[in-house]
Coordinates of C-alpha atoms in Angstrom, one line a residue:
X1415 CA -150.4 135.4 224.8
X1416 CA -151.2 131.6 225.2
X1417 CA -149.6 129.8 228.2
X1418 CA -149.0 126.0 228.7
X1419 CA -150.2 125.2 232.0
X1420 CA -150.5 121.5 231.8
X1421 CA -151.5 118.4 229.7
X1422 CA -154.6 116.7 229.6
X1423 CA -153.5 113.0 230.3
X1424 CA -156.4 111.2 228.4
X1425 CA -155.1 112.8 225.2
X1426 CA -151.3 111.4 225.8
X1427 CA -150.8 107.8 224.2
X1428 CA -147.8 105.6 224.7
X1429 CA -146.0 103.5 222.0
X1430 CA -142.6 101.5 222.1
X1431 CA -139.8 102.4 219.6
X1432 CA -138.9 99.1 217.8
X1433 CA -135.4 100.4 217.1
X1434 CA -134.4 101.0 220.8
X1435 CA -137.0 100.1 223.0
X1436 CA -137.8 103.4 224.3
X1437 CA -141.3 103.9 225.5
X1438 CA -142.3 107.3 224.2
X1439 CA -145.4 109.6 224.9
X1440 CA -147.1 111.5 222.0
X1441 CA -150.2 113.2 221.6
X1442 CA -152.2 113.3 217.8
X1443 CA -150.8 116.7 217.1
X1444 CA -147.4 115.1 217.0
X1445 CA -148.4 112.5 214.3
X1446 CA -147.5 113.7 211.0
X1447 CA -147.3 112.1 207.5
X1448 CA -143.7 110.9 207.0
X1449 CA -143.7 108.1 204.3
X1450 CA -145.2 108.3 200.9
X1451 CA -145.1 105.2 198.7
X1452 CA -146.8 103.6 195.9
X1453 CA -148.0 99.8 196.1
X1454 CA -147.7 97.2 193.5
X1455 CA -151.0 98.2 192.1
X1456 CA -149.8 102.1 191.7
X1457 CA -151.9 103.4 194.6
X1458 CA -150.5 105.9 196.4
X1459 CA -150.2 105.4 200.6
X1460 CA -149.4 107.9 203.3
X1461 CA -147.8 106.3 206.5
X1462 CA -148.6 108.7 209.6
X1463 CA -146.0 108.5 212.6
X1464 CA -142.9 110.7 214.0
X1465 CA -139.5 110.1 214.4
X1466 CA -138.0 108.5 217.8
X1467 CA -136.1 111.4 219.7
X1468 CA -133.5 108.7 220.8
X1469 CA -132.5 106.8 217.9
X1470 CA -134.4 108.9 214.8
X1471 CA -136.2 105.5 214.0
X1472 CA -139.4 106.1 212.3
X1473 CA -142.4 105.1 214.6
X1474 CA -145.8 104.4 213.4
X1475 CA -148.3 104.0 216.0
X1476 CA -151.3 102.1 215.3
X1477 CA -154.1 104.3 216.4
X1478 CA -153.7 108.1 215.4

């Protein structure tokens, strides 16, 4: 059985939620495709991020 014994602090990133100003820590494995849309030329775009656990706002980190 796999056991978690800690976190590699170099893999943890921080971002501020624009909805509630909470500072959130995340790893790249928590970033998912959460917004799918078409732009005005008809090209398909996917935005990657996660939901803020405090205010449920979509958070889109700049670097994945």
